[in-house]
JSON list of C-alpha atoms in Angstrom, two decimals:
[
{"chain": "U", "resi": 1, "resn": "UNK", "atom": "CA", "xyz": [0.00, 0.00, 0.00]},
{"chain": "U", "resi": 2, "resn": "UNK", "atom": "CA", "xyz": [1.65, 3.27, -1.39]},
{"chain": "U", "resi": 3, "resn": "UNK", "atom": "CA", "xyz": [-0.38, 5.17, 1.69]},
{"chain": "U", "resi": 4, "resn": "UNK", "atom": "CA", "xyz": [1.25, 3.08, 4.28]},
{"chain": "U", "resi": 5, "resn": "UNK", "atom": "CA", "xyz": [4.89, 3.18, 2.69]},
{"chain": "U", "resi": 6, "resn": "UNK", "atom": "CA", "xyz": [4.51, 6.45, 3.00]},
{"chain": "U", "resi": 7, "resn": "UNK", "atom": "CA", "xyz": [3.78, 7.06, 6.07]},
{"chain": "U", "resi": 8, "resn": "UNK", "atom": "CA", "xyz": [6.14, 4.55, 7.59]},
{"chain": "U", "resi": 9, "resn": "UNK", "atom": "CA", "xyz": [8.90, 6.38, 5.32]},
{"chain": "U", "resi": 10, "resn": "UNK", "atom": "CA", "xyz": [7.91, 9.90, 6.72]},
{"chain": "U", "resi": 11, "resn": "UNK", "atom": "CA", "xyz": [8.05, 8.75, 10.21]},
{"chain": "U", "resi": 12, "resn": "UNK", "atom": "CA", "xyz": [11.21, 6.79, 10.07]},
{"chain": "U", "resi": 13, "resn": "UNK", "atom": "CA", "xyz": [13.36, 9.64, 8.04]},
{"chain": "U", "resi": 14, "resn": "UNK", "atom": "CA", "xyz": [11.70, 12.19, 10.51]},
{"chain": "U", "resi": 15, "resn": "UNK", "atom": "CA", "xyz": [12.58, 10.92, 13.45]},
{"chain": "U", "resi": 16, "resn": "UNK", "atom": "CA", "xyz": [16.59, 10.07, 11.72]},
{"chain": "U", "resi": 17, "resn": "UNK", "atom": "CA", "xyz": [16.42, 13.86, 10.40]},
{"chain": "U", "resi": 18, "resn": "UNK", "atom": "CA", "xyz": [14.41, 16.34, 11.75]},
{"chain": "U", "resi": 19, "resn": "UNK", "atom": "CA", "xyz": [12.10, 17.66, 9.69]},
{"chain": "U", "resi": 20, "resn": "UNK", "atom": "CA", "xyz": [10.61, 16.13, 5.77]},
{"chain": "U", "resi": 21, "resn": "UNK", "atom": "CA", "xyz": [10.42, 17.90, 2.44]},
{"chain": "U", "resi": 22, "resn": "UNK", "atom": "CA", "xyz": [9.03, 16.63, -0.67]},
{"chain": "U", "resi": 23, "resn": "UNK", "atom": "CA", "xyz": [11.12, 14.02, -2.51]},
{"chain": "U", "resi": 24, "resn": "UNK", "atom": "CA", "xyz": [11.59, 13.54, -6.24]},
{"chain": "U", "resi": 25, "resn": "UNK", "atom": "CA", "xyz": [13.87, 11.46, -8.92]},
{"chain": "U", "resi": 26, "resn": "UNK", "atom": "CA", "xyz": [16.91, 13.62, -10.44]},
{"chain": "U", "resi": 27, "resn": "UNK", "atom": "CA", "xyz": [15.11, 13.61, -13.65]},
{"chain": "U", "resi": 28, "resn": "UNK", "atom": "CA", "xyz": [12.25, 14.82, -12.07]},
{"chain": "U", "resi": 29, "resn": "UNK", "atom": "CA", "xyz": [13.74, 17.52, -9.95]},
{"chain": "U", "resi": 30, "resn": "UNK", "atom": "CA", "xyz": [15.46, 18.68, -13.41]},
{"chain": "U", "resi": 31, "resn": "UNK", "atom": "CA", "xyz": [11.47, 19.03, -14.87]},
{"chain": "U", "resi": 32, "resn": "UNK", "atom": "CA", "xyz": [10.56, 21.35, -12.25]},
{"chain": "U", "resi": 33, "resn": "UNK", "atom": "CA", "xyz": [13.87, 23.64, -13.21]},
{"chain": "U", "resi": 34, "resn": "UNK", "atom": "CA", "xyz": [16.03, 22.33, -9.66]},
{"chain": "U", "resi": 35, "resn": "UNK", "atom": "CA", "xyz": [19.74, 20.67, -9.57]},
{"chain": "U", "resi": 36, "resn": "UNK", "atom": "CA", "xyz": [20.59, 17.96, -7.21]},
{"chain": "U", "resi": 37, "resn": "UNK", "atom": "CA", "xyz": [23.38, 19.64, -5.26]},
{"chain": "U", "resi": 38, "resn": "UNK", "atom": "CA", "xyz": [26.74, 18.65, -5.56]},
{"chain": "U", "resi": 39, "resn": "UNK", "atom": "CA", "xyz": [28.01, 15.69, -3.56]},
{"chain": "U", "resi": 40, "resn": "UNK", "atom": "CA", "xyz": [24.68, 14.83, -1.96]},
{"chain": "U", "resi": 41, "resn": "UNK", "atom": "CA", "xyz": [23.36, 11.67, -1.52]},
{"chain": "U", "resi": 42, "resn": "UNK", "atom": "CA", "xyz": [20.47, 10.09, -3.00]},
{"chain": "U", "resi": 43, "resn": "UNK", "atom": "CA", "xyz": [17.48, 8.62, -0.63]},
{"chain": "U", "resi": 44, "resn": "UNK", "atom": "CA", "xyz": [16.92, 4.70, -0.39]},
{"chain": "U", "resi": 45, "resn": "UNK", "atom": "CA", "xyz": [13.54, 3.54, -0.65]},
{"chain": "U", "resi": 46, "resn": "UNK", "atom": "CA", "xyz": [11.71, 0.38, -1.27]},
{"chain": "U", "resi": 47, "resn": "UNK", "atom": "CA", "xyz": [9.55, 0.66, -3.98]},
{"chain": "U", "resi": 48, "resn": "UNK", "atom": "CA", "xyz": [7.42, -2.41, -6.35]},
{"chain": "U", "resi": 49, "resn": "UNK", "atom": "CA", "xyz": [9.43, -2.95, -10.26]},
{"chain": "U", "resi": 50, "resn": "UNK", "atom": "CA", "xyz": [7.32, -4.91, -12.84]},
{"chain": "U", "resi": 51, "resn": "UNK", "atom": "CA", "xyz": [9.08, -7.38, -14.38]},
{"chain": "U", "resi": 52, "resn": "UNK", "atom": "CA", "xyz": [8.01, -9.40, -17.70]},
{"chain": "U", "resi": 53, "resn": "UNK", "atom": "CA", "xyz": [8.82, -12.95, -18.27]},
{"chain": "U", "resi": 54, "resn": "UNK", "atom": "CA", "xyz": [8.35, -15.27, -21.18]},
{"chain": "U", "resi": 55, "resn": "UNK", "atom": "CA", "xyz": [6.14, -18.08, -20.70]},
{"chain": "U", "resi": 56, "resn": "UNK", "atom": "CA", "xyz": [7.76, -21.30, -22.08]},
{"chain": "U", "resi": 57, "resn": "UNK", "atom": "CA", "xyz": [5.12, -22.96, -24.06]},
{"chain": "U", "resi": 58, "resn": "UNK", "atom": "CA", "xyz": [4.51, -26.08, -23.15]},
{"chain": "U", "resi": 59, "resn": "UNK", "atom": "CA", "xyz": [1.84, -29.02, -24.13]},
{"chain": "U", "resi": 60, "resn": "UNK", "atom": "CA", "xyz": [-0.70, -27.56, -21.48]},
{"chain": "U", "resi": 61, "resn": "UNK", "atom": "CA", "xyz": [0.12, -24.30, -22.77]},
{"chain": "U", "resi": 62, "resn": "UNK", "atom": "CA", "xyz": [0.58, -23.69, -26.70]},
{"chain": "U", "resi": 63, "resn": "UNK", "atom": "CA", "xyz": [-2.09, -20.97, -27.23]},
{"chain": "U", "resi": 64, "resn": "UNK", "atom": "CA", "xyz": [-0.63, -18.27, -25.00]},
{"chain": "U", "resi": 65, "resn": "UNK", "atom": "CA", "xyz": [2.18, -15.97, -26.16]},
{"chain": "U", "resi": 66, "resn": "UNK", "atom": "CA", "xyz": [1.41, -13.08, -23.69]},
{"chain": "U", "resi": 67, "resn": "UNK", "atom": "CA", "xyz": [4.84, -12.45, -20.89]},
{"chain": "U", "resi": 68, "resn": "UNK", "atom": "CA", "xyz": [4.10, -12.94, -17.83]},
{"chain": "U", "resi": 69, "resn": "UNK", "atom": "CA", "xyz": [3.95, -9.73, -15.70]},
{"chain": "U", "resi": 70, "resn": "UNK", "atom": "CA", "xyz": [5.66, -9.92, -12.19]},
{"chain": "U", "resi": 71, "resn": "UNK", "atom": "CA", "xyz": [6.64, -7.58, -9.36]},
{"chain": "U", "resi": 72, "resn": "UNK", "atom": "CA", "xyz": [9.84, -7.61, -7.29]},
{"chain": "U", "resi": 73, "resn": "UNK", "atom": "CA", "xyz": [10.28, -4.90, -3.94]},
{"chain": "U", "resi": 74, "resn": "UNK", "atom": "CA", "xyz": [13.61, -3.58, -4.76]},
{"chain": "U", "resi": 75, "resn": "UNK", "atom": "CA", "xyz": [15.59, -0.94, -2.80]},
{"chain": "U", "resi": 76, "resn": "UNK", "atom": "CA", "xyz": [16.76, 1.94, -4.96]},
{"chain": "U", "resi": 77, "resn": "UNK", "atom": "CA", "xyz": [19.01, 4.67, -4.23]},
{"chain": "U", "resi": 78, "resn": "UNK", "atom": "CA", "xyz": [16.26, 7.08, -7.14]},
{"chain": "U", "resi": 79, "resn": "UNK", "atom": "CA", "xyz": [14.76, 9.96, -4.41]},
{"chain": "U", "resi": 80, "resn": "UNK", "atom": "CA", "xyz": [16.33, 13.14, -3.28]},
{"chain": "U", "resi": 81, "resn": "UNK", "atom": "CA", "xyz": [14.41, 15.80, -1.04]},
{"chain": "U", "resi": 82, "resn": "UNK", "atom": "CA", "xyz": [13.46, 19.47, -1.67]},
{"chain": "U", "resi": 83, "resn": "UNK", "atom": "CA", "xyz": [16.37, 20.45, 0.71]},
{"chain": "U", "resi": 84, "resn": "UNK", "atom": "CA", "xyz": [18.98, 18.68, -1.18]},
{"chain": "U", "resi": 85, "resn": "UNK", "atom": "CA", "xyz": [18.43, 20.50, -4.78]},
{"chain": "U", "resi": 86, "resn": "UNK", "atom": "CA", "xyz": [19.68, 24.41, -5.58]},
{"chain": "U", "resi": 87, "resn": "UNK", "atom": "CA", "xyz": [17.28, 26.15, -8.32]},
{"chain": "U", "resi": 88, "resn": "UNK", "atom": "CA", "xyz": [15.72, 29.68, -8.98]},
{"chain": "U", "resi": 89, "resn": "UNK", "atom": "CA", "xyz": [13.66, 31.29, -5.78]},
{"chain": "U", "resi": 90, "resn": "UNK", "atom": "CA", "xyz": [10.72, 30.04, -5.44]},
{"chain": "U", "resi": 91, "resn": "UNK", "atom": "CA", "xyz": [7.91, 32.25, -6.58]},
{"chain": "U", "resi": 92, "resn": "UNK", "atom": "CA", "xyz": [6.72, 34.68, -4.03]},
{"chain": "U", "resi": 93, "resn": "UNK", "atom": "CA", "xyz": [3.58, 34.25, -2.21]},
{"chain": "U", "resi": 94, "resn": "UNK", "atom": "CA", "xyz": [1.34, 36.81, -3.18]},
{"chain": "U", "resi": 95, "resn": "UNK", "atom": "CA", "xyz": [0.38, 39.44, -0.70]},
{"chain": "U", "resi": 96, "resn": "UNK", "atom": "CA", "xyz": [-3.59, 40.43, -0.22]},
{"chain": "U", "resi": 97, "resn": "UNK", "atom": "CA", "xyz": [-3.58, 44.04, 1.18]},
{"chain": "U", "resi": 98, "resn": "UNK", "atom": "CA", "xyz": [-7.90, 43.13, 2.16]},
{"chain": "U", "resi": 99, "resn": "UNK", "atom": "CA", "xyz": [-6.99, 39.98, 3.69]},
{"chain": "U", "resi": 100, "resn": "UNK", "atom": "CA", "xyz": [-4.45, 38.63, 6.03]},
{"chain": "U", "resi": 101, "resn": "UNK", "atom": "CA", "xyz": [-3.98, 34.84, 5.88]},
{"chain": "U", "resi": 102, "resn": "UNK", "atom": "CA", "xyz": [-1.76, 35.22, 9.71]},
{"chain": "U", "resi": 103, "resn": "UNK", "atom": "CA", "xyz": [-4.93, 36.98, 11.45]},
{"chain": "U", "resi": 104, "resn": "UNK", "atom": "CA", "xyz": [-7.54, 34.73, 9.86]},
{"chain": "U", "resi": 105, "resn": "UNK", "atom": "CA", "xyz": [-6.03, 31.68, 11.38]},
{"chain": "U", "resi": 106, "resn": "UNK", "atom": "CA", "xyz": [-5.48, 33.36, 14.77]},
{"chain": "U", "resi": 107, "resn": "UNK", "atom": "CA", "xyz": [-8.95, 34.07, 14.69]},
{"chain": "U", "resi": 108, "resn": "UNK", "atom": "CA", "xyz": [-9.86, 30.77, 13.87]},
{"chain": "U", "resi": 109, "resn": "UNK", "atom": "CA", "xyz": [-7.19, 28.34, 15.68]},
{"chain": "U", "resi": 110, "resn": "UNK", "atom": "CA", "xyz": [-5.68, 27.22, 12.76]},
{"chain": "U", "resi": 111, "resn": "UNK", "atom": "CA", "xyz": [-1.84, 26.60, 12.51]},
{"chain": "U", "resi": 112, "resn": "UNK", "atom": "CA", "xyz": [0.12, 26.42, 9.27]},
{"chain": "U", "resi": 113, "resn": "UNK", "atom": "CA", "xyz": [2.79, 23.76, 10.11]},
{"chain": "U", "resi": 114, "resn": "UNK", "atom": "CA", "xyz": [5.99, 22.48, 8.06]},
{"chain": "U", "resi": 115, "resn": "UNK", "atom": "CA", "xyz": [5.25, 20.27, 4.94]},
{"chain": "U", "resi": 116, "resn": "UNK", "atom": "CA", "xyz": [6.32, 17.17, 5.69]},
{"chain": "U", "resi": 117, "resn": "UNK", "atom": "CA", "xyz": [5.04, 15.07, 3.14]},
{"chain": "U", "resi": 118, "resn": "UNK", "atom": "CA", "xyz": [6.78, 13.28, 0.75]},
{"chain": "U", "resi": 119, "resn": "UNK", "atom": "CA", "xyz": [4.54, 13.45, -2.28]},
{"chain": "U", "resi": 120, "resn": "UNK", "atom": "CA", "xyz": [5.77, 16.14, -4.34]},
{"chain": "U", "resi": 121, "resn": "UNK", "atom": "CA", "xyz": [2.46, 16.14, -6.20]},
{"chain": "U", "resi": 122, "resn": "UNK", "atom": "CA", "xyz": [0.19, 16.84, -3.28]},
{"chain": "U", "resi": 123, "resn": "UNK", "atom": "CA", "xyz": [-0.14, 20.56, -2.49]},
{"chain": "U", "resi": 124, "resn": "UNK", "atom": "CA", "xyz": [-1.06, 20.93, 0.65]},
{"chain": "U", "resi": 125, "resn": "UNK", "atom": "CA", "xyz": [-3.19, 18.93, 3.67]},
{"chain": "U", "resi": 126, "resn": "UNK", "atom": "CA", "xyz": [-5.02, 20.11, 6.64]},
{"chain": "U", "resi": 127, "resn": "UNK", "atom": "CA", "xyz": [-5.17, 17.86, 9.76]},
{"chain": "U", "resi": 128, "resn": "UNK", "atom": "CA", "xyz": [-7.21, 18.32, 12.90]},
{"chain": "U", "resi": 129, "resn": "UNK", "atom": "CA", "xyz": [-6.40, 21.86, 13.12]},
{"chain": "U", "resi": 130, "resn": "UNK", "atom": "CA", "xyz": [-3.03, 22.52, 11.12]},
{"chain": "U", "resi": 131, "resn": "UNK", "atom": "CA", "xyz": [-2.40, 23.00, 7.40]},
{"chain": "U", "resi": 132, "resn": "UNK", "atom": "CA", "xyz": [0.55, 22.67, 5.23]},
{"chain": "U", "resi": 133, "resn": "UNK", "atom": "CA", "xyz": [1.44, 23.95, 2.21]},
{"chain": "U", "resi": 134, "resn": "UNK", "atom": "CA", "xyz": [3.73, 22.71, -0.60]},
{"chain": "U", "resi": 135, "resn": "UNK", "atom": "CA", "xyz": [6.66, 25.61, -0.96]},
{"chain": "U", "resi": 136, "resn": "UNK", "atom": "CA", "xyz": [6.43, 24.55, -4.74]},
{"chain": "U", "resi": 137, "resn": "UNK", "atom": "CA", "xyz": [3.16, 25.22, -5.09]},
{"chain": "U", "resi": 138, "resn": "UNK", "atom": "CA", "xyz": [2.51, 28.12, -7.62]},
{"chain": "U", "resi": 139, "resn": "UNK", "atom": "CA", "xyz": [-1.24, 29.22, -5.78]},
{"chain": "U", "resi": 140, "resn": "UNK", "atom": "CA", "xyz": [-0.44, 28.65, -2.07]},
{"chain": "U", "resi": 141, "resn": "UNK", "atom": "CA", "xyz": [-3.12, 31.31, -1.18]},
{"chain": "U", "resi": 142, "resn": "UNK", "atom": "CA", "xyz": [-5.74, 29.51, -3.11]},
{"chain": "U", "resi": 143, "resn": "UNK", "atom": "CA", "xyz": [-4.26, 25.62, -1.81]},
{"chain": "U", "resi": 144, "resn": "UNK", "atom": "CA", "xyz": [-4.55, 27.92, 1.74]},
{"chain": "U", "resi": 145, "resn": "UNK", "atom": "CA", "xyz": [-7.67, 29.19, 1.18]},
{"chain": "U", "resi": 146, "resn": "UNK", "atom": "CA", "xyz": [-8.75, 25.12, 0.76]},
{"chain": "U", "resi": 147, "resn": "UNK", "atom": "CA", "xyz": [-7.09, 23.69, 3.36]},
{"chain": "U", "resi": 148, "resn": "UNK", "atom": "CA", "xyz": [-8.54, 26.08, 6.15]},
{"chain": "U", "resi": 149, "resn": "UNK", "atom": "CA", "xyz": [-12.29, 25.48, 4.50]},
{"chain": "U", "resi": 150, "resn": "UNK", "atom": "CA", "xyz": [-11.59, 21.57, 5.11]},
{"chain": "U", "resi": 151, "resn": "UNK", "atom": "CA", "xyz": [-11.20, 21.99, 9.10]},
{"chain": "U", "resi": 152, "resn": "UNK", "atom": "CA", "xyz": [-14.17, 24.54, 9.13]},
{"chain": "U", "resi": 153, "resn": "UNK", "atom": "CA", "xyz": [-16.28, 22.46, 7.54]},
{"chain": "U", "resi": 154, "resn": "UNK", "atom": "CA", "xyz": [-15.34, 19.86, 9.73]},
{"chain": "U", "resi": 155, "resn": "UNK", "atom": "CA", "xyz": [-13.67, 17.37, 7.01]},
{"chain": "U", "resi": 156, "resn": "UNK", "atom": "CA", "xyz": [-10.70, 16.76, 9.80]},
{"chain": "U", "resi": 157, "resn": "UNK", "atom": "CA", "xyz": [-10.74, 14.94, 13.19]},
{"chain": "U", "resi": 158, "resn": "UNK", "atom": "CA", "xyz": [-11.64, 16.96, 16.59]},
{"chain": "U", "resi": 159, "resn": "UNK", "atom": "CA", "xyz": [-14.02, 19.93, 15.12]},
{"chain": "U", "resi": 160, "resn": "UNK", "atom": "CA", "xyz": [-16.91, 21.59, 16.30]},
{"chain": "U", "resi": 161, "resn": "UNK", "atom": "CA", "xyz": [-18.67, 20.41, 12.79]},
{"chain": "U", "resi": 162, "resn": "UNK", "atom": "CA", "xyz": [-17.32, 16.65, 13.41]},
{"chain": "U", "resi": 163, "resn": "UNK", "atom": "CA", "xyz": [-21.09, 14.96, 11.57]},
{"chain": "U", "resi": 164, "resn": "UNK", "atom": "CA", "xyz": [-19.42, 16.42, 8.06]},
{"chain": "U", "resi": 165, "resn": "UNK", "atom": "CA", "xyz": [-15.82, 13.85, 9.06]},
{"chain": "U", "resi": 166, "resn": "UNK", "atom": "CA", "xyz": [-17.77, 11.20, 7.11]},
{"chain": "U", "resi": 167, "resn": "UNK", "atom": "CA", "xyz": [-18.52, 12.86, 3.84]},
{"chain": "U", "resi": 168, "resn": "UNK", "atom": "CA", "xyz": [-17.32, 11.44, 0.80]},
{"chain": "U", "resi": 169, "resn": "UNK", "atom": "CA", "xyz": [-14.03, 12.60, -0.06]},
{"chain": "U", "resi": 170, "resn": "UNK", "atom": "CA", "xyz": [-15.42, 13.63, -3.66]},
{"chain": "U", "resi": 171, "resn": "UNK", "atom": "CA", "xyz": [-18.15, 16.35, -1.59]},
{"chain": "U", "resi": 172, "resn": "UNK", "atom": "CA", "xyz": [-15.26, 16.90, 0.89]},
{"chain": "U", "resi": 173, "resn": "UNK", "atom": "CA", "xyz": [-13.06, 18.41, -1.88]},
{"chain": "U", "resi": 174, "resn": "UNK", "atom": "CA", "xyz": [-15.86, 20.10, -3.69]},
{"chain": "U", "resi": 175, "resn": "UNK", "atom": "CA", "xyz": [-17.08, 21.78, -0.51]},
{"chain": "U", "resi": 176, "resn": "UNK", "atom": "CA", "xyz": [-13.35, 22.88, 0.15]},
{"chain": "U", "resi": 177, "resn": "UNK", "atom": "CA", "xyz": [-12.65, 24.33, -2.95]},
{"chain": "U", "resi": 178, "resn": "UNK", "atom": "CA", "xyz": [-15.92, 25.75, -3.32]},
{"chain": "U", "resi": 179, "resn": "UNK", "atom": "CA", "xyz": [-15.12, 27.92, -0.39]},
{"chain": "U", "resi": 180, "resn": "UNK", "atom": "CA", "xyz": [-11.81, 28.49, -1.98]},
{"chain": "U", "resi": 181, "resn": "UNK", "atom": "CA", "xyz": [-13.17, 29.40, -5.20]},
{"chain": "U", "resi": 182, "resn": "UNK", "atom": "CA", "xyz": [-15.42, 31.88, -3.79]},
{"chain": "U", "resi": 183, "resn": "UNK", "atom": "CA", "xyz": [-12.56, 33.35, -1.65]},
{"chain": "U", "resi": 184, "resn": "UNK", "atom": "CA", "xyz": [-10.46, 33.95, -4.90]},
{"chain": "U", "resi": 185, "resn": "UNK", "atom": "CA", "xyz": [-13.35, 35.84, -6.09]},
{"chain": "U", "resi": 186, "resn": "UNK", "atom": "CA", "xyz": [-14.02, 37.83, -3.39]},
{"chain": "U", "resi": 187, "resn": "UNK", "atom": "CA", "xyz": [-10.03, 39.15, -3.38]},
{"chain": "U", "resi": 188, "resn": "UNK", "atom": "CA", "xyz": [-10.07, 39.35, -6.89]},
{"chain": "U", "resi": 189, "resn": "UNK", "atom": "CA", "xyz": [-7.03, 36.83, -7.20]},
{"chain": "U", "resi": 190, "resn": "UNK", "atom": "CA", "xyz": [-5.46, 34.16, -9.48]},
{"chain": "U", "resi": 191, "resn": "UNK", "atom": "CA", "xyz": [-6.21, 30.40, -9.67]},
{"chain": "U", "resi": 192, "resn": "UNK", "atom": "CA", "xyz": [-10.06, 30.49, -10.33]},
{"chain": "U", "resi": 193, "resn": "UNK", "atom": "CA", "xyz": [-9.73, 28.92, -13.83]},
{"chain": "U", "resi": 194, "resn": "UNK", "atom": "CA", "xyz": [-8.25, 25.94, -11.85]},
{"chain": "U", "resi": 195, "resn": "UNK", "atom": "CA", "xyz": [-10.47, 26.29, -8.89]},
{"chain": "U", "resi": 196, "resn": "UNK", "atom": "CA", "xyz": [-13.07, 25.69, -11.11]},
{"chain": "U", "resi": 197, "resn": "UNK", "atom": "CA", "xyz": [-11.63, 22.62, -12.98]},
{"chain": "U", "resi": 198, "resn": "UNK", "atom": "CA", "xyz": [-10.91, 21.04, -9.97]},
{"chain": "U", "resi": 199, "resn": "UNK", "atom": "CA", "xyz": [-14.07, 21.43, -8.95]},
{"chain": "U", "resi": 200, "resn": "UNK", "atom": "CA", "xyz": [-15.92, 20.26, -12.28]},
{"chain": "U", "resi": 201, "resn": "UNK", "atom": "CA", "xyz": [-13.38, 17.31, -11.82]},
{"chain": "U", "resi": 202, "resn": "UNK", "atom": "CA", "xyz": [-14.60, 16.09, -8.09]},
{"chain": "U", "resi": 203, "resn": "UNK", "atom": "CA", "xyz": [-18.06, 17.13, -9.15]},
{"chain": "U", "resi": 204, "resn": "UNK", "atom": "CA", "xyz": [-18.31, 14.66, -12.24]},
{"chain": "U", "resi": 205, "resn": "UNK", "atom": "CA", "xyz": [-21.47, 16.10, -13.79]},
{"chain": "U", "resi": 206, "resn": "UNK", "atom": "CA", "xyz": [-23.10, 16.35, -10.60]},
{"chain": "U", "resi": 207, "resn": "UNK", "atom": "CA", "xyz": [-24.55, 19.22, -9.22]},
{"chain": "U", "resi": 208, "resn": "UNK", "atom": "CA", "xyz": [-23.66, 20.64, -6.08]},
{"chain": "U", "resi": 209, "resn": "UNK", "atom": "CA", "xyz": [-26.21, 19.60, -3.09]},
{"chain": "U", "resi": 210, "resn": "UNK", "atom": "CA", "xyz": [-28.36, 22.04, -1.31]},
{"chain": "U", "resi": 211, "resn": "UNK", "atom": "CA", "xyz": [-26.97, 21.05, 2.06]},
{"chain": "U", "resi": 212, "resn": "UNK", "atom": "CA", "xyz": [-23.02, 21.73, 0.69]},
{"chain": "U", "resi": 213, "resn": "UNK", "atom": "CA", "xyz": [-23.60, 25.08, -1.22]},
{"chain": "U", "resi": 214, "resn": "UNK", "atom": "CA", "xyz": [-25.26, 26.40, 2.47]},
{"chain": "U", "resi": 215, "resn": "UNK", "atom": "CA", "xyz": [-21.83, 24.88, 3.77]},
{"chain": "U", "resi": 216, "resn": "UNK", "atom": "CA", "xyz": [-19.57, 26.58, 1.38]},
{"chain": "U", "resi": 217, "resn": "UNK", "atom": "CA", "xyz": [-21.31, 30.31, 1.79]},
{"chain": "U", "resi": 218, "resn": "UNK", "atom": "CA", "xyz": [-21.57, 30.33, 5.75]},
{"chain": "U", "resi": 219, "resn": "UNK", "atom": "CA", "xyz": [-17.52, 28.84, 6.02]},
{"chain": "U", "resi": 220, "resn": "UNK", "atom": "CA", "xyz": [-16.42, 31.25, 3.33]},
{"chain": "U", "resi": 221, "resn": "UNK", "atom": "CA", "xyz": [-18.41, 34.21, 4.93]},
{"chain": "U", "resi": 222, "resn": "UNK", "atom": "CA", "xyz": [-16.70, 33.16, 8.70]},
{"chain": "U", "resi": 223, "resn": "UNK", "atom": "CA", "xyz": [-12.49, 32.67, 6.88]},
{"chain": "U", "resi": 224, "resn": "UNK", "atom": "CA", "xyz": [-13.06, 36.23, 4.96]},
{"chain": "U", "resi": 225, "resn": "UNK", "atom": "CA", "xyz": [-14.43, 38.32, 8.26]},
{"chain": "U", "resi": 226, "resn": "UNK", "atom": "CA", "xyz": [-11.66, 36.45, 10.21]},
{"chain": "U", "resi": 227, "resn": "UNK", "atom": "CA", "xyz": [-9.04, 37.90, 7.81]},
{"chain": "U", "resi": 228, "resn": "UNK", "atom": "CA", "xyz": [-10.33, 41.57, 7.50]}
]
C-alpha cells in the first residue's frame, strides 16, 4: 500500500532527520527547473518494479504468447528531497492588502505547520487543526484558502462540525474548494480557472447539493471576516 509506505517512510526519516520535504527522482527535480546539489546523496527507498517474463510454451500451454507480468520490492538509491536541490527562488507568495492569511487563522485556531510530506504532487493537507502547504506550489493562497475550509467544515478529526468527518471525499473536496473558489473571487485573485476545474473534476457532472452550497457560503463568509 503506497499510503502506508509512506507514512512509515515519513516517520522513520523524521525521526533520523528532523524535519521532511518533498522528494523527487533527479530527472524529475530537473522538470521542475532544480539541480541535485553537488556531492549529496540520494534517498533509499523500497519501492514495487514490474518485471516481464516469457512463458515457455509447453503441451498444457501452446495458445498463450502473452509475458508474464511480475513484481519484485527492490531498494533503490532514485529519491532526493526538496532540501537537497539548488534552483531559482521560489515564486513569491502573493500578498492580499484586504486579507491577512496570519490573522484569519489566529482568529480561527488554525496553525500552518511544516510540509512534511513526501509526495511532491500533493499541495497541501489540513489535519485536525493545522495545514501545510507545498513551498512549490505556484497558488499557495488559493491551496490555503482550501485547506482552512476543510477543518471549518469539519472534514478533519476533533471539530466543532465533526457529523461532516464522514462525507465522501469527492463532496469533501468540492465543498473545500468551493469555499476556496469563492474566496479567490471575493479578493479578486489568481487560480479560479483551476479552482473551477478542480471542482468540475470532483463534481463529475453532478450538481452541487443544497446542504453543501449552504456549507460553502456560511464557512467562506466566517475565513473572509476572520481575515479583514
Amino acid at each position: 500500500d503506497s499510503d502506508y509506505s509512506e507514512w512509515i517512510y515519513s516517520n522513520f526519516w523524521t525521526w533520523l532527520f528532523g524535519k521532511l520535504s518533498p522528494i523527487a527522482s533527479y530527472k524529475a527535480w530537473q522538470e521542475k527547473g532544480r539541480q541535485v546539489k553537488k556531492n549529496e546523496k540520494a534517498i533509499a527507498l523500497y519501492m514495487p518494479v514490474t518485471f516481464k517474463k516469457k512463458n515457455n510454451e509447453t503441451e498444457q500451454d501452446t495458445e498463450s504468447n502473452d509475458d508474464e507480468v511480475y513484481t519484485k520490492i527492490i531498494l533503490r538509491n532514485n529519491w532526493f528531497c526538496l532540501d537537497q536541490t539548488e534552483g531559482e527562488e521560489y515564486i513569491p507568495e502573493i500578498k492580499i492588502p484586504s486579507w491577512n492569511a496570519e490573522k484569519a487563522m489566529a482568529v480561527l485556531d488554525i496553525v500552518e505547520i511544516h510540509f512534511d510530506s513526501v509526495n511532491g504532487n500533493c499541495m497541501g493537507f489540513a489535519k485536525n487543526n493545522q495545514i501545510a502547504i507545498n513551498p512549490l506550489n505556484p497558488l499557495k493562497h488559493k491551496t490555503r484558502f482550501h485547506e482552512m475550509a476543510h477543518i471549518l467544515l469539519g472534514h478533519t478529526k476533533d471539530t466543532y462540525l465533526s457529523e461532516n468527518a464522514d462525507l465522501p471525499k469527492s463532496i469533501k473536496e468540492v465543498e473545500a474548494e468551493g469555499v476556496a473558489f469563492l474566496m479567490l473571487n471575493l479578493l479578486n485573485l489568481d487560480g479560479k480557472k483551476e479552482s473551477r476545474g478542480y471542482i468540475q473534476g470532483w463534481l463529475q457532472g453532478n450538481p452541487i447539493s443544497e446542504e453543501s452550497a449552504k456549507r460553502i457560503f456560511t464557512v467562506t463568509d466566517k475565513l473572509f471576516k476572520a481575515g479583514q
